[in-house]
mmCIF file with all atom_site columns, C-alpha atoms in Angstrom:
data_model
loop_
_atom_site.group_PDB
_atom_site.id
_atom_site.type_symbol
_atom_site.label_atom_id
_atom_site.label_alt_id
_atom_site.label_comp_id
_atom_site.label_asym_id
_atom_site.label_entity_id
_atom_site.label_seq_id
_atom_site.pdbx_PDB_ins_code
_atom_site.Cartn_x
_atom_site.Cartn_y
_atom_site.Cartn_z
_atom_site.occupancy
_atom_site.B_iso_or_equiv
_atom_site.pdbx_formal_charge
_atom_site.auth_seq_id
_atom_site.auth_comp_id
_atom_site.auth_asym_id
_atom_site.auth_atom_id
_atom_site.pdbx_PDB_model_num
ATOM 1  C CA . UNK A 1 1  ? 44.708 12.612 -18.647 1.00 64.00 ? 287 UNK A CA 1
ATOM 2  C CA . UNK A 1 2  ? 43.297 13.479 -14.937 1.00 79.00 ? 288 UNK A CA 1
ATOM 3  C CA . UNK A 1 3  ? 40.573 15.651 -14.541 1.00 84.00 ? 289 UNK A CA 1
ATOM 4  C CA . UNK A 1 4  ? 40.814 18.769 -12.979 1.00 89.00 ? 290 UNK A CA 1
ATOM 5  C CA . UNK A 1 5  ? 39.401 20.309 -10.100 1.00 92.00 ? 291 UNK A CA 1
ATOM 6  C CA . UNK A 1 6  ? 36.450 22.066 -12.269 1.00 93.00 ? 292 UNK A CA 1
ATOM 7  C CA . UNK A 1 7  ? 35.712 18.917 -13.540 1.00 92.00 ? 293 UNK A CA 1
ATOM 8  C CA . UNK A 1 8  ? 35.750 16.806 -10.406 1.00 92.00 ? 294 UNK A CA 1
ATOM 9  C CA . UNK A 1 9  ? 33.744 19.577 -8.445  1.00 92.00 ? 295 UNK A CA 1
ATOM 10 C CA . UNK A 1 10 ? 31.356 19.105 -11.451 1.00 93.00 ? 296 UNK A CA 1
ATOM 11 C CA . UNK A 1 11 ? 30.685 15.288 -11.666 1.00 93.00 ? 297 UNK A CA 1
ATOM 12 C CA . UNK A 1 12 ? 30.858 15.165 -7.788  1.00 94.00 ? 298 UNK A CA 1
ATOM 13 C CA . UNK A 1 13 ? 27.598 17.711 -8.115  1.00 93.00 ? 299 UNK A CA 1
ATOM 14 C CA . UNK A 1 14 ? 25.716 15.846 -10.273 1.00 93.00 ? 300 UNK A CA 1
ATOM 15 C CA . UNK A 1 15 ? 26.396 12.554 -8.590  1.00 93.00 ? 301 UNK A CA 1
ATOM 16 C CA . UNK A 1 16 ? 26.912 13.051 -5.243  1.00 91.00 ? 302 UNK A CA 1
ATOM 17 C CA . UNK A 1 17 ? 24.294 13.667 -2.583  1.00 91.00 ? 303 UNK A CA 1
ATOM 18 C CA . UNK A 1 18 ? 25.948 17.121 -1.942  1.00 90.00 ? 304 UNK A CA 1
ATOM 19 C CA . UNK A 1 19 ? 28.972 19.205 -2.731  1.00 86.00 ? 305 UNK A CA 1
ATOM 20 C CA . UNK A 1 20 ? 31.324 17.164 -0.327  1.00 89.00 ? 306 UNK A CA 1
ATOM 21 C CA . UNK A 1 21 ? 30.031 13.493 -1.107  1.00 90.00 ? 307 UNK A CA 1
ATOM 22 C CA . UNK A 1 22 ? 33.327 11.963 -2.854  1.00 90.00 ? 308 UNK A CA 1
ATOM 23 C CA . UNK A 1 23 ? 32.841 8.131  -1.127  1.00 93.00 ? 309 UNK A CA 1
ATOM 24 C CA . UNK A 1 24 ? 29.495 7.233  -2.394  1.00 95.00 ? 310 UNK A CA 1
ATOM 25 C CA . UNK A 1 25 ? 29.982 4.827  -5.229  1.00 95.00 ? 311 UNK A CA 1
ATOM 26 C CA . UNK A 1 26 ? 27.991 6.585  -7.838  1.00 96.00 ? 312 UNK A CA 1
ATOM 27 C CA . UNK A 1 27 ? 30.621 9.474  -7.894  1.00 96.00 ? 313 UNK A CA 1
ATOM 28 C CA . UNK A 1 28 ? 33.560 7.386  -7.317  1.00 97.00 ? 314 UNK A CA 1
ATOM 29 C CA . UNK A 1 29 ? 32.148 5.196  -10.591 1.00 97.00 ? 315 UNK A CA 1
ATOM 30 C CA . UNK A 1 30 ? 31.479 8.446  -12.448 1.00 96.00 ? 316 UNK A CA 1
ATOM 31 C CA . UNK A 1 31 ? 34.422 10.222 -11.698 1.00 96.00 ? 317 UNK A CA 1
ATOM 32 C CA . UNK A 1 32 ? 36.404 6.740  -12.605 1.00 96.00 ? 318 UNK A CA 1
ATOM 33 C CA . UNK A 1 33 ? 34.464 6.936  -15.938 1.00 96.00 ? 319 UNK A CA 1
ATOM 34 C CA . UNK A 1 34 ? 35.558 10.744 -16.753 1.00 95.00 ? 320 UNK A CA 1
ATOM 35 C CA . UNK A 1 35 ? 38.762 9.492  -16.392 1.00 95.00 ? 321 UNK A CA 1
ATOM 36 C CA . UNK A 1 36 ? 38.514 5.856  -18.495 1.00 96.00 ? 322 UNK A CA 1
ATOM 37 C CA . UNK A 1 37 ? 37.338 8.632  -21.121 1.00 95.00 ? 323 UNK A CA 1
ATOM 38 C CA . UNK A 1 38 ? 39.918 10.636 -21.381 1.00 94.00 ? 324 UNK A CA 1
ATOM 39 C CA . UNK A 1 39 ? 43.058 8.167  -20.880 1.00 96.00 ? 325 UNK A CA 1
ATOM 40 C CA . UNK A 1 40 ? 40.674 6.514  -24.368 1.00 96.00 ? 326 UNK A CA 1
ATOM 41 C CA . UNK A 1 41 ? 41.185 9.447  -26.102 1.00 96.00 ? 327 UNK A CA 1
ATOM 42 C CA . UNK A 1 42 ? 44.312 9.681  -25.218 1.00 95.00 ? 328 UNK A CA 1
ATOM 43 C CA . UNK A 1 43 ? 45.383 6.430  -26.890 1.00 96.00 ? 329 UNK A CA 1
ATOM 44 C CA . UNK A 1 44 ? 43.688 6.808  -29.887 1.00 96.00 ? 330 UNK A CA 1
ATOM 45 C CA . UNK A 1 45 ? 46.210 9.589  -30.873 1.00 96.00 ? 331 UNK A CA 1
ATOM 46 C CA . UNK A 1 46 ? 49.340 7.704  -28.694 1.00 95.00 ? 332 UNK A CA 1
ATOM 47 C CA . UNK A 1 47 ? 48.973 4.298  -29.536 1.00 94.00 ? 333 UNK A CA 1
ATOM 48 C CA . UNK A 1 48 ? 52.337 2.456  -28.020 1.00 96.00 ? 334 UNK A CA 1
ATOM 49 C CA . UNK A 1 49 ? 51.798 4.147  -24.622 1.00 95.00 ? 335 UNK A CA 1
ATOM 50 C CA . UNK A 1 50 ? 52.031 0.752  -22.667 1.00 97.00 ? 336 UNK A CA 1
ATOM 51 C CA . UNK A 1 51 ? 51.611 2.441  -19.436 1.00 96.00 ? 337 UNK A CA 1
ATOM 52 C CA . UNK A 1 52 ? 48.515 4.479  -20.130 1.00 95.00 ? 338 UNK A CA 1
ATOM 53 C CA . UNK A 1 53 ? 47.019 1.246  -21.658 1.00 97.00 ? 339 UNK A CA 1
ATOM 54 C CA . UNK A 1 54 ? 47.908 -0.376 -18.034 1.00 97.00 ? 340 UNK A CA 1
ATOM 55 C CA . UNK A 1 55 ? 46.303 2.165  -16.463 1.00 96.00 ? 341 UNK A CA 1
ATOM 56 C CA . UNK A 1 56 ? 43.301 2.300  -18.705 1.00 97.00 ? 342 UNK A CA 1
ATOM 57 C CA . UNK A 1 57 ? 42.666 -1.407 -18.110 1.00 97.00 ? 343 UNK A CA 1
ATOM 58 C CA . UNK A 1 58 ? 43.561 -0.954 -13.806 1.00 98.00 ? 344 UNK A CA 1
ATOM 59 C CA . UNK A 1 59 ? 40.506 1.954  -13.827 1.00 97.00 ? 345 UNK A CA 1
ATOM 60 C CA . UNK A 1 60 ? 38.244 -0.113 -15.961 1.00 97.00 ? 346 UNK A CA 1
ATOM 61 C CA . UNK A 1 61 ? 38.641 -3.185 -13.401 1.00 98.00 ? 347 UNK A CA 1
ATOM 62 C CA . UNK A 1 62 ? 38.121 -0.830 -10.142 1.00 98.00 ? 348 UNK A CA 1
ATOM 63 C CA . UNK A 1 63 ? 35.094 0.739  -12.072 1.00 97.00 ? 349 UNK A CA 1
ATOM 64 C CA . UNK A 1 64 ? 34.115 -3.011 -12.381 1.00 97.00 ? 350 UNK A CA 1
ATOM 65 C CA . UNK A 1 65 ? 34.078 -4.159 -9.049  1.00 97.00 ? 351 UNK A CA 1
ATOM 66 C CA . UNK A 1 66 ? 31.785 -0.606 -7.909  1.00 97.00 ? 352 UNK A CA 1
ATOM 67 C CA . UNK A 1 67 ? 29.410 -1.558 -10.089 1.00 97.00 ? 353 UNK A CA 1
ATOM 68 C CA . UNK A 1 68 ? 29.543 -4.986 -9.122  1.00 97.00 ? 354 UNK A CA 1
ATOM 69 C CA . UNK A 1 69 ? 29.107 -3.999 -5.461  1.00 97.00 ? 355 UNK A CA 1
ATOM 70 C CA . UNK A 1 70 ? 26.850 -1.407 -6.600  1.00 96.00 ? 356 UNK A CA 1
ATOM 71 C CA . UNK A 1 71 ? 24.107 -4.024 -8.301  1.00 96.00 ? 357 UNK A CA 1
ATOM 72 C CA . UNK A 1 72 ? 24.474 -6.107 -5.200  1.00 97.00 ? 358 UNK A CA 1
ATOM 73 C CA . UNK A 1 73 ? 23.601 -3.839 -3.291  1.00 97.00 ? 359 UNK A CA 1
ATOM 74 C CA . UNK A 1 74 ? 20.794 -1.675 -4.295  1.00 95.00 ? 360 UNK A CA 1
ATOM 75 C CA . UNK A 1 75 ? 19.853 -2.558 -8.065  1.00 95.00 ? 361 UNK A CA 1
ATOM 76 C CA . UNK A 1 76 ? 17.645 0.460  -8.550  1.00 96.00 ? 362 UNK A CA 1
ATOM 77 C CA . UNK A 1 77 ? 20.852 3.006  -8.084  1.00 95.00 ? 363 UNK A CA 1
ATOM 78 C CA . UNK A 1 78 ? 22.850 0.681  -10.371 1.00 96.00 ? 364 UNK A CA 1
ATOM 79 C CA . UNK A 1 79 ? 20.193 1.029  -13.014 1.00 96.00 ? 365 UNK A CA 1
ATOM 80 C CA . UNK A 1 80 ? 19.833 4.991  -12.697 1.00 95.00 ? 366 UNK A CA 1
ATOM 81 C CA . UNK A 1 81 ? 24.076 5.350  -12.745 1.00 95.00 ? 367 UNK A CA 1
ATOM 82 C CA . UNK A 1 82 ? 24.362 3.115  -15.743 1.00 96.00 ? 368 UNK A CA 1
ATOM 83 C CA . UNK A 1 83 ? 21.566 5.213  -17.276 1.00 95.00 ? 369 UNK A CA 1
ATOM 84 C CA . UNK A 1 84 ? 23.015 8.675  -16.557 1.00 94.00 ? 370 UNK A CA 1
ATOM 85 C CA . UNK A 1 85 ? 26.943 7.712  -17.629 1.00 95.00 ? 371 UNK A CA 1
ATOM 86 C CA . UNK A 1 86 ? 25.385 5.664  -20.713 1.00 94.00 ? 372 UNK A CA 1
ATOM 87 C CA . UNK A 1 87 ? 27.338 2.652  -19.911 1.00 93.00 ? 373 UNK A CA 1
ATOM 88 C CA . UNK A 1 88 ? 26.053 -0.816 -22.067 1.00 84.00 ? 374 UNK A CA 1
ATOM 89 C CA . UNK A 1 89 ? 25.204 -3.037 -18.980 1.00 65.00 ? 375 UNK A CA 1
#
């Protein structure tokens, strides 16, 4: 359910600002969003996993709040991340 290091190295890439940025909040949102993926797809096949469910719902909340901050902060990178990711808001 956690992404490995090709896929990290990946999303950190295309978000980042280069190869090392991991604290800005577009790749912390988008690498947060890789994993809300995966931990879905996960439940659809292992439905009475409580704990994956629990963690499904803490990453959607953090992924929340860094948008949140995000918008507040600079609207135009909020727009371009929820445009790249393809996320409804």
């Amino acid at each position: 359910m956690a992404l490995n290091k090709v896929e990290t190295s990946e999303i950190i890439k295309k978000f980042g600002k280069d190869a090392k940025d991991t604290g800005s909040p577009e790749v912390q949102i988008a690498l947060l969003t890789g994993r809300i993926k995966a931990l879905t797809e996960h439940l659809k096949s292992n439905q009475q996993d409580a704990g994956a469910r629990r963690s499904l719902l803490i990453l959607v909340g953090k992924r929340r709040s860094l948008l949140d901050y995000l918008r507040r902060s600079d609207a135009d990178r909020y727009a371009a991340l929820i445009e790249k990711l393809g996320l409804r808001k």
